[in-house]
Coordinates of C-alpha atoms in Angstrom, one line a residue:
M193 CA 0.0 0.1 0.0
K194 CA 3.1 2.4 0.8
K195 CA 4.7 1.7 -2.5
L196 CA 1.6 2.4 -4.5
Y197 CA 0.9 5.7 -2.6
L198 CA 4.7 6.6 -3.3
L199 CA 4.4 5.7 -7.0
Y200 CA 1.1 8.1 -6.9
L201 CA 3.1 10.7 -5.5
L202 CA 5.9 10.6 -7.9
A203 CA 3.4 10.3 -10.6
S204 CA 1.5 13.7 -9.1
F205 CA 4.9 15.6 -9.1
T206 CA 6.1 14.5 -12.4
T207 CA 7.0 17.7 -14.6
V208 CA 8.1 18.3 -17.8
I209 CA 11.8 19.9 -18.3
S210 CA 12.0 22.8 -20.4
K211 CA 14.7 23.7 -22.8
E212 CA 16.1 26.6 -24.7
V213 CA 15.6 26.2 -28.4
T214 CA 17.2 28.3 -31.2
G215 CA 16.3 29.0 -34.6
V216 CA 12.6 30.1 -34.2
F217 CA 13.6 33.8 -35.4
N218 CA 15.0 32.6 -39.1
Q219 CA 15.0 36.0 -41.1
F220 CA 15.5 39.9 -40.6
N221 CA 13.3 41.1 -43.3
S222 CA 13.4 44.8 -43.0
L223 CA 14.0 47.9 -40.5
I224 CA 12.0 51.0 -41.5
W225 CA 12.1 54.5 -39.6
S226 CA 9.3 55.0 -37.5
Y227 CA 7.8 58.6 -37.9
T228 CA 4.9 58.2 -36.4
Y229 CA 6.7 58.1 -32.7
R230 CA 5.9 61.7 -31.0
A231 CA 6.6 62.1 -27.4
R232 CA 6.4 64.7 -25.1
Y233 CA 10.5 64.8 -24.9
E234 CA 12.3 65.4 -27.7
E235 CA 14.5 62.6 -27.5
I236 CA 17.4 63.8 -29.7
S237 CA 19.5 60.9 -29.4
T238 CA 16.7 58.1 -30.2
L239 CA 16.4 56.6 -33.6
T240 CA 12.9 54.9 -33.7
A241 CA 12.4 51.9 -36.3
N242 CA 9.9 49.1 -36.8
A243 CA 11.9 45.8 -37.3
Q244 CA 10.4 43.0 -39.0
L245 CA 11.2 39.4 -38.5
E246 CA 10.0 36.2 -39.4
W247 CA 9.5 33.0 -37.0
A248 CA 8.6 29.3 -37.3
L249 CA 7.9 26.8 -34.7
D250 CA 7.7 23.3 -35.4
G251 CA 6.1 20.9 -32.6
T252 CA 8.3 18.2 -33.2
I253 CA 11.5 20.4 -32.2
A254 CA 9.8 22.7 -29.6
S255 CA 7.3 21.9 -26.6
P256 CA 5.2 23.8 -24.4
G257 CA 7.2 25.8 -21.9
D258 CA 10.4 25.6 -24.3
T259 CA 12.0 29.2 -24.2
F260 CA 13.7 31.1 -26.9
T261 CA 15.6 34.5 -26.9
L262 CA 16.3 37.3 -29.7
V263 CA 19.0 39.5 -28.6
M264 CA 19.1 42.8 -30.2
P265 CA 22.0 44.6 -29.7
C266 CA 22.6 48.3 -29.5
V267 CA 18.6 48.5 -29.2
Y268 CA 18.1 51.1 -26.1
K269 CA 14.1 49.9 -25.3
F270 CA 10.9 49.0 -27.0
M271 CA 8.6 51.8 -28.3
T272 CA 5.4 50.5 -27.0
Y273 CA 3.2 50.6 -23.9
E274 CA 3.2 47.0 -24.1
T275 CA 5.2 44.5 -21.7
S276 CA 4.7 41.3 -24.3
V277 CA 3.8 40.2 -27.7
Q278 CA 2.4 37.2 -29.0
L279 CA 3.5 35.1 -31.9
T280 CA 0.2 34.2 -33.5
A281 CA -1.2 32.1 -36.3
N282 CA -4.9 32.3 -37.2
S283 CA -5.7 34.1 -33.9
I284 CA -4.0 31.2 -31.8
A285 CA -1.3 32.2 -29.5
Y286 CA 1.9 29.9 -29.9
A287 CA 4.5 31.9 -27.9
T288 CA 4.4 34.9 -25.3
C289 CA 7.4 37.4 -25.8
D290 CA 8.4 39.5 -22.8
F291 CA 10.1 43.1 -23.6
D292 CA 13.5 43.2 -21.8
A293 CA 14.8 46.5 -22.5
G294 CA 18.4 47.3 -22.4
E295 CA 18.2 51.1 -21.5
D296 CA 21.1 52.4 -19.2
T297 CA 22.1 49.0 -17.7
K298 CA 22.8 46.6 -20.6
S299 CA 24.2 47.2 -24.2
F300 CA 21.4 45.3 -25.9
S301 CA 17.7 44.7 -25.4
S302 CA 15.9 41.1 -25.8
L303 CA 12.9 39.4 -26.6
K304 CA 12.4 36.8 -24.4
C305 CA 9.7 34.2 -25.3
T306 CA 8.0 30.7 -23.9
V307 CA 6.0 28.4 -25.9
T308 CA 2.3 28.0 -24.9
D309 CA 0.3 24.8 -24.8
E310 CA -1.0 25.6 -28.1
L311 CA 2.0 23.8 -29.7
T312 CA 1.5 20.3 -30.1
E313 CA 3.5 17.6 -31.9
D314 CA 1.6 17.8 -35.3
T315 CA 1.7 21.4 -35.1
S316 CA 3.8 23.8 -37.7
V317 CA 3.2 27.4 -37.8
F318 CA 5.0 30.6 -39.1
G319 CA 4.6 34.0 -39.4
S320 CA 6.3 37.6 -38.8
V321 CA 6.3 39.9 -36.2
I322 CA 6.9 43.9 -36.3
L323 CA 8.9 45.4 -33.2
P324 CA 8.9 49.0 -32.5
I325 CA 12.6 49.6 -31.1
A326 CA 14.8 52.5 -30.3
F327 CA 18.5 52.1 -31.2
N328 CA 21.1 53.4 -28.3
V329 CA 23.4 55.9 -30.3
G330 CA 24.4 57.6 -27.0
G331 CA 22.8 59.9 -24.5
S332 CA 24.4 58.7 -21.2
G333 CA 27.7 58.3 -19.5
S334 CA 27.1 54.6 -18.4
K335 CA 29.3 51.8 -19.6
S336 CA 26.6 50.1 -21.8
T337 CA 25.5 53.4 -23.6
I338 CA 29.2 54.5 -24.4
T339 CA 29.8 51.1 -25.7
D340 CA 26.4 51.4 -28.0
S341 CA 27.2 55.0 -29.3
K342 CA 30.0 53.2 -31.0
C343 CA 27.6 50.7 -32.7
F344 CA 26.5 52.8 -35.8
S345 CA 27.8 56.1 -38.1
S346 CA 25.9 58.1 -40.7
G347 CA 24.9 56.2 -43.7
Y348 CA 24.3 52.6 -44.4
N349 CA 24.9 50.2 -41.7
T350 CA 24.3 46.4 -41.2
V351 CA 22.1 45.9 -38.1
T352 CA 22.5 42.5 -36.7
F353 CA 20.1 40.5 -34.4
F354 CA 20.9 36.8 -32.8
D355 CA 18.7 33.8 -32.2
G356 CA 21.3 31.5 -30.5
N357 CA 24.2 31.2 -32.7
N358 CA 21.9 32.4 -35.7
Q359 CA 22.6 35.8 -37.3
L360 CA 19.9 37.8 -38.6
S361 CA 20.9 40.9 -40.2
T362 CA 19.6 43.9 -42.5
T363 CA 21.0 46.9 -43.8
A364 CA 19.2 50.4 -43.1
N365 CA 20.5 54.0 -43.7
F366 CA 21.0 55.9 -40.6
L367 CA 20.6 59.5 -40.8
P368 CA 22.9 62.2 -38.6
R369 CA 22.2 65.0 -36.2
R370 CA 25.2 66.9 -36.4
E371 CA 23.6 70.5 -35.9
L372 CA 24.3 70.4 -32.2
A373 CA 27.9 69.2 -32.2
F374 CA 29.3 72.8 -31.4
G375 CA 26.8 73.8 -29.0
L376 CA 24.7 72.9 -25.9
V377 CA 23.5 69.1 -26.1
V378 CA 20.7 68.2 -24.2
S379 CA 18.9 64.8 -24.4
Q380 CA 16.2 63.2 -22.7
R381 CA 15.2 59.3 -22.9
L382 CA 12.2 57.6 -21.3
S383 CA 12.2 54.4 -19.8
M384 CA 9.7 51.8 -21.0
S385 CA 7.8 52.5 -17.8
L386 CA 7.3 56.2 -18.8
D387 CA 7.8 57.6 -15.1
T388 CA 11.6 58.1 -15.4
M389 CA 13.8 59.5 -17.8
T390 CA 17.7 60.0 -18.3
N391 CA 18.4 63.4 -18.6
F392 CA 21.6 64.6 -20.1
V393 CA 23.5 67.8 -20.7
M394 CA 26.9 68.2 -22.2
S395 CA 28.5 71.8 -22.6
T396 CA 29.1 74.2 -25.5
P397 CA 32.9 73.5 -26.4
C398 CA 35.7 75.7 -25.6
F399 CA 38.4 75.1 -28.2
M400 CA 41.3 76.2 -26.2
G401 CA 40.0 74.6 -23.2
Y402 CA 38.1 75.4 -20.0
Q403 CA 39.5 77.1 -17.1
S404 CA 36.2 76.7 -15.0
G405 CA 32.7 76.2 -15.3
K406 CA 29.1 75.0 -13.8
L407 CA 26.9 72.6 -16.0
G408 CA 23.6 70.9 -14.7
F409 CA 19.8 71.0 -14.5
T410 CA 16.9 71.7 -12.2
S411 CA 13.2 71.6 -11.8
N412 CA 10.6 73.1 -9.5
D413 CA 8.1 70.7 -10.1
D414 CA 6.8 68.5 -7.1
D415 CA 7.0 65.2 -8.8
F416 CA 10.6 65.8 -10.3
E417 CA 12.9 63.9 -8.6
I418 CA 16.7 63.1 -9.1
D419 CA 18.2 59.8 -8.5
C420 CA 21.4 61.2 -7.1
S421 CA 22.9 57.4 -7.0
S422 CA 22.7 57.3 -10.9
I423 CA 24.9 60.3 -11.6
H424 CA 27.6 60.1 -14.4
V425 CA 30.0 62.3 -15.0
G426 CA 32.9 62.6 -17.4
I427 CA 34.5 64.6 -20.1
T428 CA 35.1 63.4 -23.7
N429 CA 36.9 64.6 -27.1
E430 CA 35.1 62.1 -29.5
I431 CA 31.2 62.5 -30.2
N432 CA 29.7 60.5 -32.9
D433 CA 27.3 61.6 -35.9
W434 CA 24.2 62.2 -33.3
S435 CA 26.2 64.9 -31.3
M436 CA 26.7 62.2 -28.2
P437 CA 30.0 61.0 -26.2
V438 CA 31.8 58.0 -27.8
S439 CA 34.3 57.9 -24.8
S440 CA 34.1 59.3 -20.9
V441 CA 37.1 60.5 -19.3
P442 CA 37.4 60.9 -15.3
F443 CA 38.3 64.4 -14.2
D444 CA 38.2 66.6 -11.3
H445 CA 34.9 68.1 -10.4
T446 CA 32.4 68.5 -7.5
I447 CA 29.0 67.3 -7.5
R448 CA 25.9 69.1 -6.0
C449 CA 22.6 67.0 -6.0
T450 CA 19.1 67.5 -4.6
S451 CA 15.9 65.9 -5.4
R452 CA 15.3 68.9 -7.6
A453 CA 18.6 70.0 -8.8
L454 CA 22.0 68.5 -10.2
Y455 CA 25.1 70.8 -10.7
I456 CA 28.7 69.9 -11.4
E457 CA 31.8 72.7 -11.0
F458 CA 34.8 72.3 -12.4
K459 CA 38.4 73.8 -13.2
T460 CA 40.9 73.0 -16.0
I461 CA 39.7 70.8 -18.8
P462 CA 42.2 70.7 -21.7
A463 CA 41.5 71.7 -25.3
G464 CA 39.4 69.4 -27.1
Y465 CA 37.3 68.1 -24.5
R466 CA 33.9 68.8 -23.2
P467 CA 32.3 68.3 -19.9
F468 CA 29.0 66.0 -19.4
V469 CA 26.6 65.0 -16.8
D470 CA 23.4 62.9 -16.8
A471 CA 21.1 61.3 -13.9
I472 CA 17.6 59.2 -13.8
V473 CA 14.8 61.3 -13.0
Q474 CA 11.4 60.5 -11.7
I475 CA 9.2 62.5 -13.5
P476 CA 5.3 63.9 -13.4
T477 CA 3.5 61.4 -15.8
T478 CA 0.2 63.7 -16.3
E479 CA 1.4 67.3 -16.0
P480 CA 3.7 69.4 -18.0
F481 CA 6.7 70.6 -16.5
F482 CA 10.1 72.6 -17.2
V483 CA 13.2 71.5 -16.6
K484 CA 16.3 74.6 -16.7
Y485 CA 19.8 73.9 -17.5
T486 CA 22.6 75.6 -16.5
N487 CA 25.9 76.1 -18.8
E488 CA 28.3 78.5 -17.5
F489 CA 31.9 78.3 -18.4
A490 CA 34.9 80.4 -18.6
C491 CA 37.4 79.3 -21.7
V492 CA 41.0 79.8 -21.7
N493 CA 41.0 82.4 -23.9
G494 CA 39.1 84.4 -21.1
I495 CA 35.8 84.6 -22.7
Y496 CA 33.0 84.0 -20.1
T497 CA 29.7 82.6 -21.5
S498 CA 26.5 81.6 -19.5
I499 CA 24.2 80.0 -22.1
P500 CA 20.8 79.1 -20.0
F501 CA 18.4 76.8 -21.5
T502 CA 14.8 75.6 -20.8
S503 CA 13.1 72.7 -21.9
F504 CA 9.0 72.5 -21.6
F505 CA 7.5 69.2 -21.8
S506 CA 3.8 68.9 -22.2
Q507 CA 3.0 66.9 -25.3
P508 CA 1.4 63.2 -24.7
I509 CA 3.4 60.4 -25.9
L510 CA 2.3 57.9 -28.8
Y511 CA 3.8 55.1 -29.1
D512 CA 3.4 51.8 -31.8
E513 CA 2.2 48.6 -31.1
A514 CA 4.2 45.3 -31.7
L515 CA 2.4 43.2 -34.2
A516 CA 2.4 39.3 -35.2
I517 CA 0.9 37.5 -37.9
G518 CA 1.1 34.1 -38.9
A519 CA -0.2 30.7 -40.7
D520 CA -0.3 27.1 -40.3
L521 CA 2.2 25.2 -42.4
V522 CA 0.9 21.9 -43.5
R523 CA 3.0 19.2 -45.0
T524 CA 1.4 16.9 -47.7
T525 CA 3.0 14.0 -49.4
S526 CA 2.4 12.4 -52.7
T527 CA 4.4 9.6 -54.2
V528 CA 6.1 9.4 -57.6
I529 CA 7.9 6.7 -59.4
G530 CA 11.8 7.5 -59.2
S531 CA 14.6 7.6 -56.8
I532 CA 14.9 11.2 -55.4
T533 CA 12.8 13.0 -52.7
R534 CA 11.6 16.5 -54.2
T535 CA 10.0 19.4 -51.9
T536 CA 7.9 22.1 -53.7
T537 CA 5.8 25.1 -51.9
L538 CA 2.5 25.6 -53.6
P539 CA 1.2 29.1 -54.2
F540 CA 0.5 31.0 -50.9
I541 CA -0.6 34.6 -50.6
S542 CA -0.1 35.8 -46.6
R543 CA -2.8 38.3 -46.6
L544 CA -5.5 35.9 -48.0
Q545 CA -4.7 32.6 -47.1
K546 CA -4.2 31.0 -43.5
T547 CA -2.3 27.9 -44.6
K548 CA 0.9 27.6 -46.6
T549 CA 1.2 23.9 -48.0
I550 CA 4.4 22.3 -48.8
L551 CA 4.2 19.2 -51.1
V552 CA 6.7 16.3 -50.6
L553 CA 6.8 14.1 -53.6
E554 CA 8.1 10.7 -52.2
P555 CA 9.5 8.2 -54.3
I556 CA 8.5 4.5 -54.3
P557 CA 10.9 1.8 -55.3
T558 CA 10.0 -0.4 -58.4
T559 CA 10.2 -3.7 -59.9
T560 CA 9.8 -4.4 -63.6
V561 CA 8.6 -7.5 -65.0
T562 CA 9.1 -7.9 -68.9
T563 CA 6.9 -10.2 -71.1
S564 CA 6.7 -10.9 -74.5
H565 CA 4.0 -11.2 -77.4
H566 CA 3.7 -12.1 -81.1
G567 CA 3.0 -8.4 -82.2
F568 CA 4.5 -5.0 -83.2
D569 CA 3.5 -2.5 -80.1
T570 CA 5.2 -2.3 -76.8
W571 CA 3.0 -2.1 -73.8
Y572 CA 3.5 -0.8 -70.3
Y573 CA 1.4 -1.0 -67.3
T574 CA 2.2 -0.1 -63.8
K575 CA 0.9 -1.5 -60.5
K576 CA 0.7 1.3 -58.0
A577 CA 1.8 1.1 -54.4
T578 CA 1.2 3.0 -51.2
I579 CA 4.6 4.4 -49.2
G580 CA 6.6 1.4 -47.8
D581 CA 5.3 -0.9 -50.6
T582 CA 7.0 -1.8 -54.1
A583 CA 5.1 -0.7 -57.1
T584 CA 5.5 -3.1 -60.4
V585 CA 6.1 -1.8 -63.8
F586 CA 4.9 -4.3 -66.5
I587 CA 6.6 -4.0 -69.8
D588 CA 5.1 -6.1 -72.6
V589 CA 7.5 -6.3 -75.8
P590 CA 6.6 -7.9 -79.3
Q591 CA 8.5 -10.8 -80.3
H592 CA 9.4 -12.1 -83.8
T593 CA 9.1 -16.1 -84.7
A594 CA 11.8 -17.5 -86.5
T595 CA 12.0 -20.4 -89.5
T596 CA 15.4 -22.1 -89.5
L597 CA 16.4 -23.7 -92.8
T598 CA 19.7 -25.9 -92.9
T599 CA 21.9 -26.0 -96.1
Y600 CA 25.3 -27.4 -96.8
W601 CA 28.2 -25.9 -98.5
Q602 CA 32.1 -27.0 -99.0
E603 CA 33.4 -25.1 -96.1
S604 CA 34.8 -26.5 -93.2
S605 CA 32.9 -24.0 -90.7
T606 CA 29.3 -23.3 -89.8
A607 CA 27.7 -20.0 -90.7
T608 CA 24.4 -18.7 -89.6
T609 CA 22.4 -15.6 -91.2
T610 CA 19.2 -14.3 -90.1
Y611 CA 16.8 -12.3 -92.4
F612 CA 14.6 -10.0 -90.5
D613 CA 10.8 -9.9 -91.7
D614 CA 9.1 -6.6 -90.1
I615 CA 6.0 -7.0 -92.0
D616 CA 5.0 -10.4 -90.9
L617 CA 7.6 -10.7 -88.1
V618 CA 8.5 -14.2 -89.1
D619 CA 12.4 -14.1 -89.3
T620 CA 14.2 -16.6 -91.2
V621 CA 17.5 -18.2 -90.1
I622 CA 19.8 -20.0 -92.7
V623 CA 22.4 -22.2 -90.9
K624 CA 25.0 -23.3 -93.5
I625 CA 27.2 -26.6 -92.2

């Protein structure tokens, strides 16, 4: 009795071990820049686009609970209110994919997917997914953003995502933003939660170097709160095509930070370098607010400059949606005489049809039986068979009859001559002995 009870417990607690599968995402179709994105924050250093990728799930390879991941280097975040997207075919969700934004903590974003219970062993589905994304071309002194700021340059770039060891690539034309290269650079980047942003400011350059300066920002809004533990400060002598630093060098400075204001003060900075500072800020989510930037400095040549700047954030945000479409993949088998297996895909229109059919032409082994008859024509007949059996091909060929005549001659050898009759099919064989 105890043994039976233990067996029952073991059966009750038996679980299916999930595994990581790869190759689900199999093609990077396109990368189209998105101009529908509008925000209450002018995200100068954000390049937004819609990435379209192909996917396929085969129930003989993947099982419910299995996971797969799309890794997207140099992607800052997903430009959507949603937290996940489902990979669907004919309105059935076969996988749920969660958005994992890199933002200022990782140099990549990822799509982490789990196969649903809808995928069975006899199911094969495919489709495409459109992901609204923002590339990370700079806007912070964090290690991950400094790394990503070197990913692209203006002009055509190859963008590569990864599904396991599989590389998925496409090419896109990146437009620069160089108009800020010689002025005050201000950038704000929203997190996916929409209630925080990375606020960045880089000083106007002093071409002969700085004697001293003060740089920072402040706001009087009650819901504006600076995270003083998230500050990055540095100087750089390199900016990319979006006027963002691609390096960060430490230098002597002092920081003054409260929940409403962040300033750095500095002395000597060598020629060719510019100071910058950034921090994560808790922001109002419903009301407009102001951010005032301080940019005071004295150049080595003795010129003192104060360039204050105020940003007013008020416009509602409009994000895109992640979209997924798909269809069933059906394999049918037909038999052919031969020795080679061939595969062909029947015509498929994605917008009109819900099923794509792959026709497998499977060869069947054959045996040949040859018979003969008195006549003129050759006859063929095939006895068909199913897969696993052998088909028989019958060949009935015409056959002549022969009449033999024996004669004598003076030679010591025997000679045989055949005269063919294609009219009456009676041949004559003359044998000389």
